[in-house]
Backbone as a chain_set.jsonl record, in Angstrom:
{"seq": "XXXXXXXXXXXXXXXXXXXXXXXXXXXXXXXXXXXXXXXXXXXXXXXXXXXXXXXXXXXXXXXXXXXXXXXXXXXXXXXXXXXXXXXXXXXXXXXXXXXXXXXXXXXXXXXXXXXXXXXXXXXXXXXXXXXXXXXXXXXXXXXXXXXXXXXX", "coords": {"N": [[102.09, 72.818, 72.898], [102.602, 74.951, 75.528], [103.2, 78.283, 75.197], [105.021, 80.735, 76.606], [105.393, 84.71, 76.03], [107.708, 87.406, 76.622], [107.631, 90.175, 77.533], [108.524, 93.642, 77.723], [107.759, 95.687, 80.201], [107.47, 98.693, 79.984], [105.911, 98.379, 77.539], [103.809, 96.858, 79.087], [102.564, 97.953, 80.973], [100.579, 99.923, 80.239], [98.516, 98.8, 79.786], [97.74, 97.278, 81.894], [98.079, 99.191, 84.075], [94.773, 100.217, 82.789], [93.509, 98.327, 83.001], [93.268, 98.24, 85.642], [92.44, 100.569, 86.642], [89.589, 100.399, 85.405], [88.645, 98.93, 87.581], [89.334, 96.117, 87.959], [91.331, 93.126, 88.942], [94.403, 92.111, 87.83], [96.625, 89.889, 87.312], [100.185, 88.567, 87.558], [102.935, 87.221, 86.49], [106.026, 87.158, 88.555], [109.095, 89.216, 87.628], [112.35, 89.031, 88.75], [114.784, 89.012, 90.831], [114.775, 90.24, 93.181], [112.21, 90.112, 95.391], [112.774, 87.564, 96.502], [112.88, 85.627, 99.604], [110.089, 85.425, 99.374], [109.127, 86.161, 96.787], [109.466, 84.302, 93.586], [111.65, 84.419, 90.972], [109.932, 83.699, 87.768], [108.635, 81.873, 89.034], [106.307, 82.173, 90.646], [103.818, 83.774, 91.269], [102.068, 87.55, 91.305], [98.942, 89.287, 92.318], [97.739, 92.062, 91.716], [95.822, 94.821, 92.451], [93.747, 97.876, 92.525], [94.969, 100.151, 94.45], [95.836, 102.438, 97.409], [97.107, 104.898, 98.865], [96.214, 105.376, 101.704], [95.106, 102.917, 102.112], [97.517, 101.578, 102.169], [99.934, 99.859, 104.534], [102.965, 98.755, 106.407], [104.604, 95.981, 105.356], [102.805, 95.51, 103.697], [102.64, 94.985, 100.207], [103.557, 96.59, 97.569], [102.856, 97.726, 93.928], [104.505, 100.531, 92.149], [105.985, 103.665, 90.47], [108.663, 104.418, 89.679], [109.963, 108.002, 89.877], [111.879, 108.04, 87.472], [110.42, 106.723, 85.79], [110.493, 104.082, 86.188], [108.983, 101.133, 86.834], [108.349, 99.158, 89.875], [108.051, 96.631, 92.536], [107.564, 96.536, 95.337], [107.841, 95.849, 99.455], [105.879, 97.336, 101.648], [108.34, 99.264, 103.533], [108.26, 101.217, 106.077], [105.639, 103.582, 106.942], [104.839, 106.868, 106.896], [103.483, 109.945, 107.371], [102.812, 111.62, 105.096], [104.255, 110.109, 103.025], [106.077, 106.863, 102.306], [108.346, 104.774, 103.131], [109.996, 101.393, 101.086], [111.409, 98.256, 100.694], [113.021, 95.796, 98.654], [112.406, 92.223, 98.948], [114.91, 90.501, 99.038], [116.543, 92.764, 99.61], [118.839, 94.985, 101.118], [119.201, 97.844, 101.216], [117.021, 100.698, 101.218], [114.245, 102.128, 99.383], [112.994, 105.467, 99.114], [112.05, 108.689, 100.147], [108.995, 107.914, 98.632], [105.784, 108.709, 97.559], [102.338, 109.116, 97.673], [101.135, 109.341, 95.23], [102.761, 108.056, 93.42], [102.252, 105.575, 93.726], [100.803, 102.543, 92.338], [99.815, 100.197, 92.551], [98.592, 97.705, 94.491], [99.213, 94.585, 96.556], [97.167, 92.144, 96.848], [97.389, 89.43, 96.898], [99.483, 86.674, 96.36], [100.747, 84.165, 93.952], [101.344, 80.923, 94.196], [101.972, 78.482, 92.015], [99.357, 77.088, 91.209], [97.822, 78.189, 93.587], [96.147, 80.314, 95.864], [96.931, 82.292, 97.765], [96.182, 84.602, 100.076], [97.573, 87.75, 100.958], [96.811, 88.804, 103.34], [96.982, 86.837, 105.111], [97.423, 85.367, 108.374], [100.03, 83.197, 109.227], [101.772, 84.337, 106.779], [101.963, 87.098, 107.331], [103.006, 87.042, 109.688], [105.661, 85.804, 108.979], [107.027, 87.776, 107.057], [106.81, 90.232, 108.702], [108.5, 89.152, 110.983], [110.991, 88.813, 108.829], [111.023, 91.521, 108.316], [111.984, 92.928, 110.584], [114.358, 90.978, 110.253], [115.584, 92.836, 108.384], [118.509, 94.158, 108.084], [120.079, 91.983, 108.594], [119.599, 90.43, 106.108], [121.749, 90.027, 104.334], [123.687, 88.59, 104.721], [121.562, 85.957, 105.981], [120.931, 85.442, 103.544], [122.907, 85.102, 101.624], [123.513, 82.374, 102.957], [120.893, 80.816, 102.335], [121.205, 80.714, 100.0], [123.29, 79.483, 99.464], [122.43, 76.627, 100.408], [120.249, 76.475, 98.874], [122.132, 75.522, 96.361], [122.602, 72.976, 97.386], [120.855, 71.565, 97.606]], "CA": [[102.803, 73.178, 74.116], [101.994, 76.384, 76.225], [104.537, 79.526, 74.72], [105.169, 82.588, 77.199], [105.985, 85.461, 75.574], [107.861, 88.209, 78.052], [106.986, 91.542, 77.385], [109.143, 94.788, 78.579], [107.609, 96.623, 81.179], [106.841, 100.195, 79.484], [104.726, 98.244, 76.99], [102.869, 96.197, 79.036], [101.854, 98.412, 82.205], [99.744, 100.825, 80.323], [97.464, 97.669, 79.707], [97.731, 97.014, 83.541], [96.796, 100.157, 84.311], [94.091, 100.66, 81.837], [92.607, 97.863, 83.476], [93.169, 98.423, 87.243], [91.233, 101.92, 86.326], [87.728, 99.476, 85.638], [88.339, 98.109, 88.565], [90.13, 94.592, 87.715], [92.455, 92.767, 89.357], [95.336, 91.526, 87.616], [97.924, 88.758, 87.634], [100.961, 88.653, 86.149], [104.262, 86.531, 86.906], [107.019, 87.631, 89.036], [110.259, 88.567, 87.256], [113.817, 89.25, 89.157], [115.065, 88.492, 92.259], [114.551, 91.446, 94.873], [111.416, 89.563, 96.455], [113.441, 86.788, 97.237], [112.572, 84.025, 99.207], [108.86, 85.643, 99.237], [108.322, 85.231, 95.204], [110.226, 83.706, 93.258], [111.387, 84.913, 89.607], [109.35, 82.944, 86.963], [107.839, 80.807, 89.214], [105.081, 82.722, 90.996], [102.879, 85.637, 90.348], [101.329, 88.403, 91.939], [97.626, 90.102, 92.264], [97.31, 93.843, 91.535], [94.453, 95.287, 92.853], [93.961, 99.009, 92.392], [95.353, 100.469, 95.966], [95.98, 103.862, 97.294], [98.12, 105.323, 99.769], [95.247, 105.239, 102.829], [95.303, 101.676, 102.805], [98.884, 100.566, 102.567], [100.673, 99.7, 105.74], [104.233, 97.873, 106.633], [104.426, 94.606, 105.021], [102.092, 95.344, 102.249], [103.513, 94.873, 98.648], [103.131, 97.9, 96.038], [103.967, 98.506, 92.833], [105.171, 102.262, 92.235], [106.447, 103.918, 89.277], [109.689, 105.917, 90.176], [110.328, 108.918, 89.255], [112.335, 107.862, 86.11], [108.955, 106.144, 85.19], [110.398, 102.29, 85.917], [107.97, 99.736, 88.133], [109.003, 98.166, 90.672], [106.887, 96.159, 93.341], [108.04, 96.111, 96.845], [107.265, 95.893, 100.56], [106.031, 98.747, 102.75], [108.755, 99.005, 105.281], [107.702, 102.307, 106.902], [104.396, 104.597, 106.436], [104.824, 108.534, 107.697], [101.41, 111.021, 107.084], [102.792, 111.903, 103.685], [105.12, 109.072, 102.365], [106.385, 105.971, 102.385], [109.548, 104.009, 102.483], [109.735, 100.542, 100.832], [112.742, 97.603, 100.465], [112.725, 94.404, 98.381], [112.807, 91.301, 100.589], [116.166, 90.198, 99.05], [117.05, 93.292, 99.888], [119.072, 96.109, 102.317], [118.308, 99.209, 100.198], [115.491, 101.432, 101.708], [113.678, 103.067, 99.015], [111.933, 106.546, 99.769], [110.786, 108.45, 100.397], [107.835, 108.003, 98.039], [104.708, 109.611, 97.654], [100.978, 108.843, 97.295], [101.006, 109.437, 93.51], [103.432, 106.832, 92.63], [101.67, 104.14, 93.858], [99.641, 101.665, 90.882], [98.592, 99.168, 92.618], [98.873, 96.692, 95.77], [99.243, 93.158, 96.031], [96.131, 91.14, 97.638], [97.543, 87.741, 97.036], [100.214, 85.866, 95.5], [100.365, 82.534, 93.31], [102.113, 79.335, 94.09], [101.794, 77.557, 91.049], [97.367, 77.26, 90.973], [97.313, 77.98, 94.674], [96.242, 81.885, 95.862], [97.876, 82.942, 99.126], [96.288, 85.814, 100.452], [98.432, 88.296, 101.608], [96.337, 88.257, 104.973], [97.225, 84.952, 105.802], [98.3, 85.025, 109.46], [101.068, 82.717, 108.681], [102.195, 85.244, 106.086], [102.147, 88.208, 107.943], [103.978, 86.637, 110.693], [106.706, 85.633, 108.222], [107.34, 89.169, 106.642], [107.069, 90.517, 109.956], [109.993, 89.091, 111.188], [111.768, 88.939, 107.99], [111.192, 93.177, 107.977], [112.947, 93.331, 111.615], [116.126, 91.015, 110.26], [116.57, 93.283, 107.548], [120.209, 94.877, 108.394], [120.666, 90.855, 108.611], [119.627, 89.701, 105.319], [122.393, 89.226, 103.594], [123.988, 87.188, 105.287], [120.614, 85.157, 105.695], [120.192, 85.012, 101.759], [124.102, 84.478, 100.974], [123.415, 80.946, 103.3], [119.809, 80.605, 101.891], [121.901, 80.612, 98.503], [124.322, 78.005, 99.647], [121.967, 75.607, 100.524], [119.343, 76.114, 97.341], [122.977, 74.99, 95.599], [122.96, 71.953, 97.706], [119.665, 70.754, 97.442]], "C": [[102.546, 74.652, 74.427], [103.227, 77.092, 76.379], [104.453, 80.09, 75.64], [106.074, 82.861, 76.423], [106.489, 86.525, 76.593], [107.869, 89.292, 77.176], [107.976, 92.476, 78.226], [107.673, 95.533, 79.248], [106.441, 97.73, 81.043], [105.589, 100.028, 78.597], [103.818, 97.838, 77.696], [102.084, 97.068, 80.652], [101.012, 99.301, 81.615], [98.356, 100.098, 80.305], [96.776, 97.632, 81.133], [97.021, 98.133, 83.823], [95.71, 100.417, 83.982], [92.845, 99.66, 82.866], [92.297, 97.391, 84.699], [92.014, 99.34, 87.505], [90.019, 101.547, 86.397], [87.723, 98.688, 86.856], [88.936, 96.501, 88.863], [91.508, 94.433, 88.3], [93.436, 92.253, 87.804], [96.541, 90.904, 87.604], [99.126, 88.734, 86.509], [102.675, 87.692, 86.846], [105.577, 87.668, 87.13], [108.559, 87.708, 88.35], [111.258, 89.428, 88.341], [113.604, 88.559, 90.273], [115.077, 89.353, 93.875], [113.489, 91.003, 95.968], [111.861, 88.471, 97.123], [113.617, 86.249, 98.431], [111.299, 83.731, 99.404], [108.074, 84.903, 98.369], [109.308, 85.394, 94.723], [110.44, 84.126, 91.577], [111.054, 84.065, 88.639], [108.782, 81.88, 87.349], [106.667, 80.946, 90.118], [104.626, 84.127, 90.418], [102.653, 86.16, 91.094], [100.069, 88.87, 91.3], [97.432, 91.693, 91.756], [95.978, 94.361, 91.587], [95.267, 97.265, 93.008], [93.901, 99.409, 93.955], [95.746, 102.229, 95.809], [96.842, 104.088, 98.48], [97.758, 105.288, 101.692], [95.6, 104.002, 103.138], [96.551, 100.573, 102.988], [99.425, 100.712, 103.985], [101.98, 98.935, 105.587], [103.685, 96.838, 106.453], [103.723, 94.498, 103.799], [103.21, 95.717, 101.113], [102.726, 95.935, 97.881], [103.815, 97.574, 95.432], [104.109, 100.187, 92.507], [105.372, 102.142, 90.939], [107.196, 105.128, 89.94], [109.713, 107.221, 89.515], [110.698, 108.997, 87.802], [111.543, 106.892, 85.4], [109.15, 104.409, 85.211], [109.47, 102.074, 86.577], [108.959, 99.18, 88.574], [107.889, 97.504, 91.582], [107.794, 95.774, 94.266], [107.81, 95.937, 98.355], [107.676, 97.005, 101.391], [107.504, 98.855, 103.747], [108.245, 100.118, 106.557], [106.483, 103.607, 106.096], [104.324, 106.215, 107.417], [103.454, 109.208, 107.133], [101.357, 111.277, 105.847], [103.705, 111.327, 102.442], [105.533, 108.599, 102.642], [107.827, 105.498, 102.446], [109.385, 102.23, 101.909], [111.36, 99.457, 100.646], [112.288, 96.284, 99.487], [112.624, 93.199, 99.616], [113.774, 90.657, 100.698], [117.233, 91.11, 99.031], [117.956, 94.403, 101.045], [118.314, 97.416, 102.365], [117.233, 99.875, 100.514], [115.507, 102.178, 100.672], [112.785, 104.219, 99.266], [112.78, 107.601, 100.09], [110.099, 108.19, 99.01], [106.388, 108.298, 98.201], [103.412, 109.07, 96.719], [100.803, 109.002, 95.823], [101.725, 108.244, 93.053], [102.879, 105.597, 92.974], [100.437, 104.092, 92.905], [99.062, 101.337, 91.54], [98.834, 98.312, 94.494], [98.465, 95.212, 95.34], [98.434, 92.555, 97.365], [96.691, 90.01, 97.751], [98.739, 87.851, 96.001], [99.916, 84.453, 95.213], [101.274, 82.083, 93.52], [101.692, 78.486, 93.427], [99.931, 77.811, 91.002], [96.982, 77.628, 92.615], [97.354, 79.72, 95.09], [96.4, 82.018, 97.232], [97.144, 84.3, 98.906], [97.264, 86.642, 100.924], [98.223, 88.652, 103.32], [96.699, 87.539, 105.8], [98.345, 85.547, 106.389], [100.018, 84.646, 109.431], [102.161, 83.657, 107.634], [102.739, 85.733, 106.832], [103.442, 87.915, 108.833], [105.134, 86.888, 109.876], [107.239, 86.726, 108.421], [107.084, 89.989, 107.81], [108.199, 90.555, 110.602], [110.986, 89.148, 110.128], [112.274, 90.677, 107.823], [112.041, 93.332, 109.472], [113.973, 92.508, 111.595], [116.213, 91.594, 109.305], [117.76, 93.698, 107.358], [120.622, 92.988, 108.522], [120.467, 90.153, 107.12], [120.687, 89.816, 104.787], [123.528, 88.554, 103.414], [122.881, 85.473, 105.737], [120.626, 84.668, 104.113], [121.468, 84.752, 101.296], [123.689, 82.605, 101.851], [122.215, 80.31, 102.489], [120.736, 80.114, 100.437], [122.456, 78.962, 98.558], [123.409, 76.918, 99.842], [120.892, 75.437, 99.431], [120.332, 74.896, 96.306], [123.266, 73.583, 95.947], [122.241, 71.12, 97.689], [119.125, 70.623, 95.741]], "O": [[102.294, 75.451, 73.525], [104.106, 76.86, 77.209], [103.237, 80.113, 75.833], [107.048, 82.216, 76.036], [105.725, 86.65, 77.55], [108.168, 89.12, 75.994], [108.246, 92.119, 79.373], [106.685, 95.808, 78.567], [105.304, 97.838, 81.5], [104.609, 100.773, 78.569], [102.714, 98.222, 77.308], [101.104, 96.586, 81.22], [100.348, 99.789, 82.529], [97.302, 100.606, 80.689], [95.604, 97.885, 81.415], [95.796, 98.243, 83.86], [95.174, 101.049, 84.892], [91.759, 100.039, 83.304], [91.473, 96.525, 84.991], [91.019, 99.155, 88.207], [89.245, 102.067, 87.201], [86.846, 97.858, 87.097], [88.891, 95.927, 89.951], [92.479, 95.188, 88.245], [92.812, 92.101, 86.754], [97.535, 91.549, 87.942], [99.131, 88.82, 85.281], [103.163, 88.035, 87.923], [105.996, 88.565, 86.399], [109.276, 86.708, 88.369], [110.834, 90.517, 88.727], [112.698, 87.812, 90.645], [115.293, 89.106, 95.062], [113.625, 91.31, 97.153], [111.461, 88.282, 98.272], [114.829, 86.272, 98.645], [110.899, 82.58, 99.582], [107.23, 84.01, 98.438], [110.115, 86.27, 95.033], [109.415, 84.157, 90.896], [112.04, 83.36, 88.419], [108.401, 80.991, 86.587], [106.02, 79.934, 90.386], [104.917, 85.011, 89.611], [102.896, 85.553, 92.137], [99.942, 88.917, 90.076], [96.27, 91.935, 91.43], [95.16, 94.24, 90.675], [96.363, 97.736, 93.314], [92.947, 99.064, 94.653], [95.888, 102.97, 94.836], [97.25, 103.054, 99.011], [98.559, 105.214, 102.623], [96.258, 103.748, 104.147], [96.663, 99.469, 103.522], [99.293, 101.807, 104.533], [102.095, 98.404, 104.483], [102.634, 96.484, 106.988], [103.924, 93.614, 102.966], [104.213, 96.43, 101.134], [101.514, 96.016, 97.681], [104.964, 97.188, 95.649], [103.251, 100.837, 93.105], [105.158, 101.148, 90.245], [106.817, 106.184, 90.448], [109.347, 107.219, 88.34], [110.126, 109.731, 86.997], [112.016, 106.28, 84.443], [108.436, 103.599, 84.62], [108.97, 103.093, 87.055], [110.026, 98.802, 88.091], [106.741, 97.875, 91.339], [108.647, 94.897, 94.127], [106.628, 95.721, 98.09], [108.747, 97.493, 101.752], [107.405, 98.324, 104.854], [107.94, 99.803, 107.707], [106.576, 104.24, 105.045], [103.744, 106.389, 108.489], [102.577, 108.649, 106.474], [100.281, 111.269, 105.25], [103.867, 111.814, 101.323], [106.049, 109.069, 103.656], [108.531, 106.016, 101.579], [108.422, 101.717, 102.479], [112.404, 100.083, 100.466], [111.159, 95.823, 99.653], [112.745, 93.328, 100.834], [114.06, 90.118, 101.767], [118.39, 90.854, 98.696], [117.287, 94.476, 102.076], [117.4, 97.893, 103.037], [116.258, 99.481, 99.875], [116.447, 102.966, 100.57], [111.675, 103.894, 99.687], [113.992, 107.506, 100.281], [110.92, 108.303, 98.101], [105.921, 107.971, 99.291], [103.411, 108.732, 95.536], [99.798, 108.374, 95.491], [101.169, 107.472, 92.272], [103.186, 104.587, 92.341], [99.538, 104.898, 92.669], [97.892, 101.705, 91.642], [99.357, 98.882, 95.452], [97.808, 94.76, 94.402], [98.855, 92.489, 98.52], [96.509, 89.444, 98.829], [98.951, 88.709, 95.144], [99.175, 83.701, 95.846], [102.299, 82.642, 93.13], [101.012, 77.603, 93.95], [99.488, 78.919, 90.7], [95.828, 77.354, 92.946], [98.323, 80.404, 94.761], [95.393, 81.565, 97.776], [97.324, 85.018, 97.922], [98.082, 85.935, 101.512], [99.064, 88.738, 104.215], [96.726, 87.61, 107.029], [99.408, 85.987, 105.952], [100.963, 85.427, 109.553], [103.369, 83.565, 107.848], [103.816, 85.323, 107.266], [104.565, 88.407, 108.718], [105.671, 87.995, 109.929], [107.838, 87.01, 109.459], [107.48, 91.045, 107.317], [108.865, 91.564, 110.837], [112.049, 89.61, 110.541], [113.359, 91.087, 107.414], [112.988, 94.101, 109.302], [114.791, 92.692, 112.496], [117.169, 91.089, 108.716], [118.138, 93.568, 106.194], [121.846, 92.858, 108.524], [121.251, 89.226, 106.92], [120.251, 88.817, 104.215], [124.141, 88.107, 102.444], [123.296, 84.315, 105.777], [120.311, 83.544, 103.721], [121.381, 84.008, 100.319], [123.638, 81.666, 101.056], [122.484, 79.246, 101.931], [120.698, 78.938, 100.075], [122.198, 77.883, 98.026], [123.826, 75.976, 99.168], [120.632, 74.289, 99.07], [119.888, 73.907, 95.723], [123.966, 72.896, 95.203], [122.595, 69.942, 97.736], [118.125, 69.962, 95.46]]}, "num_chains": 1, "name": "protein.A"}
């Protein structure tokens, strides 16, 4: 039978990085709930492709390393000339500013089970599009979203 082992964080991003640096993507499964009802915790993944501050825009997914050295991975919400703001998508919370140094990586694609979703994809975009102009509404969207996961 096929084990996962979960790994903290601090150990396992210097790996990540180490091998964003050669150039490699890497995948790795989504944990918590702040991307919420994007990706899902333990049941999709994300891409990491080595990214930089030039090519992120609103809507794109980073991961960062705050200040107090955690990761997080979240979506652009706003891009100014010299830093960023970012929110989860189950979240209110505007993070930022943040700054061209803290950004690892960016997210090309996500996994649904064996299936790779660009982050391109039209359909996407759209989505998280509108999902980034009801933010001041999510959560009241994601308390109902809740209620009905519980009913189905």
């Amino acid at each position: 039978m096929h084990q996962v082992k979960k790994v903290k964080a601090d150990g396992l991003f210097p790996v990540v990085l180490d091998l964003l640096s050669q150039g490699q993507d890497v995948r790795l499964p989504v944990s918590g709930s702040s991307m919420v009802p994007f990706l899902r915790d333990a049941i999709d993944s994300v891409e990491f492709s080595q990214g930089s501050f030039d090519q992120i825009k609103r809507g794109d997914i980073v991961l960062i390393r705050r200040m107090n050295s955690y990761y997080v991975m979240h979506r652009v919400l706003k891009k100014k000339k010299d830093h960023f703001f970012m929110v989860g998508d189950a979240q209110q919370w505007i993070e930022g500013p943040l700054y061209p140094e803290q950004i690892i990586a960016v997210v090309p694609a996500i996994w649904r089970k064996d299936k790779r979703i660009p982050c391109s994809d039209l359909r996407l975009k759209t989505l998280v599009h509108i999902w980034l102009i009801l933010r001041p509404c999510r959560y009241f969207i994601m308390k109902v979203y809740r209620k009905i996961r519980k009913l189905i």
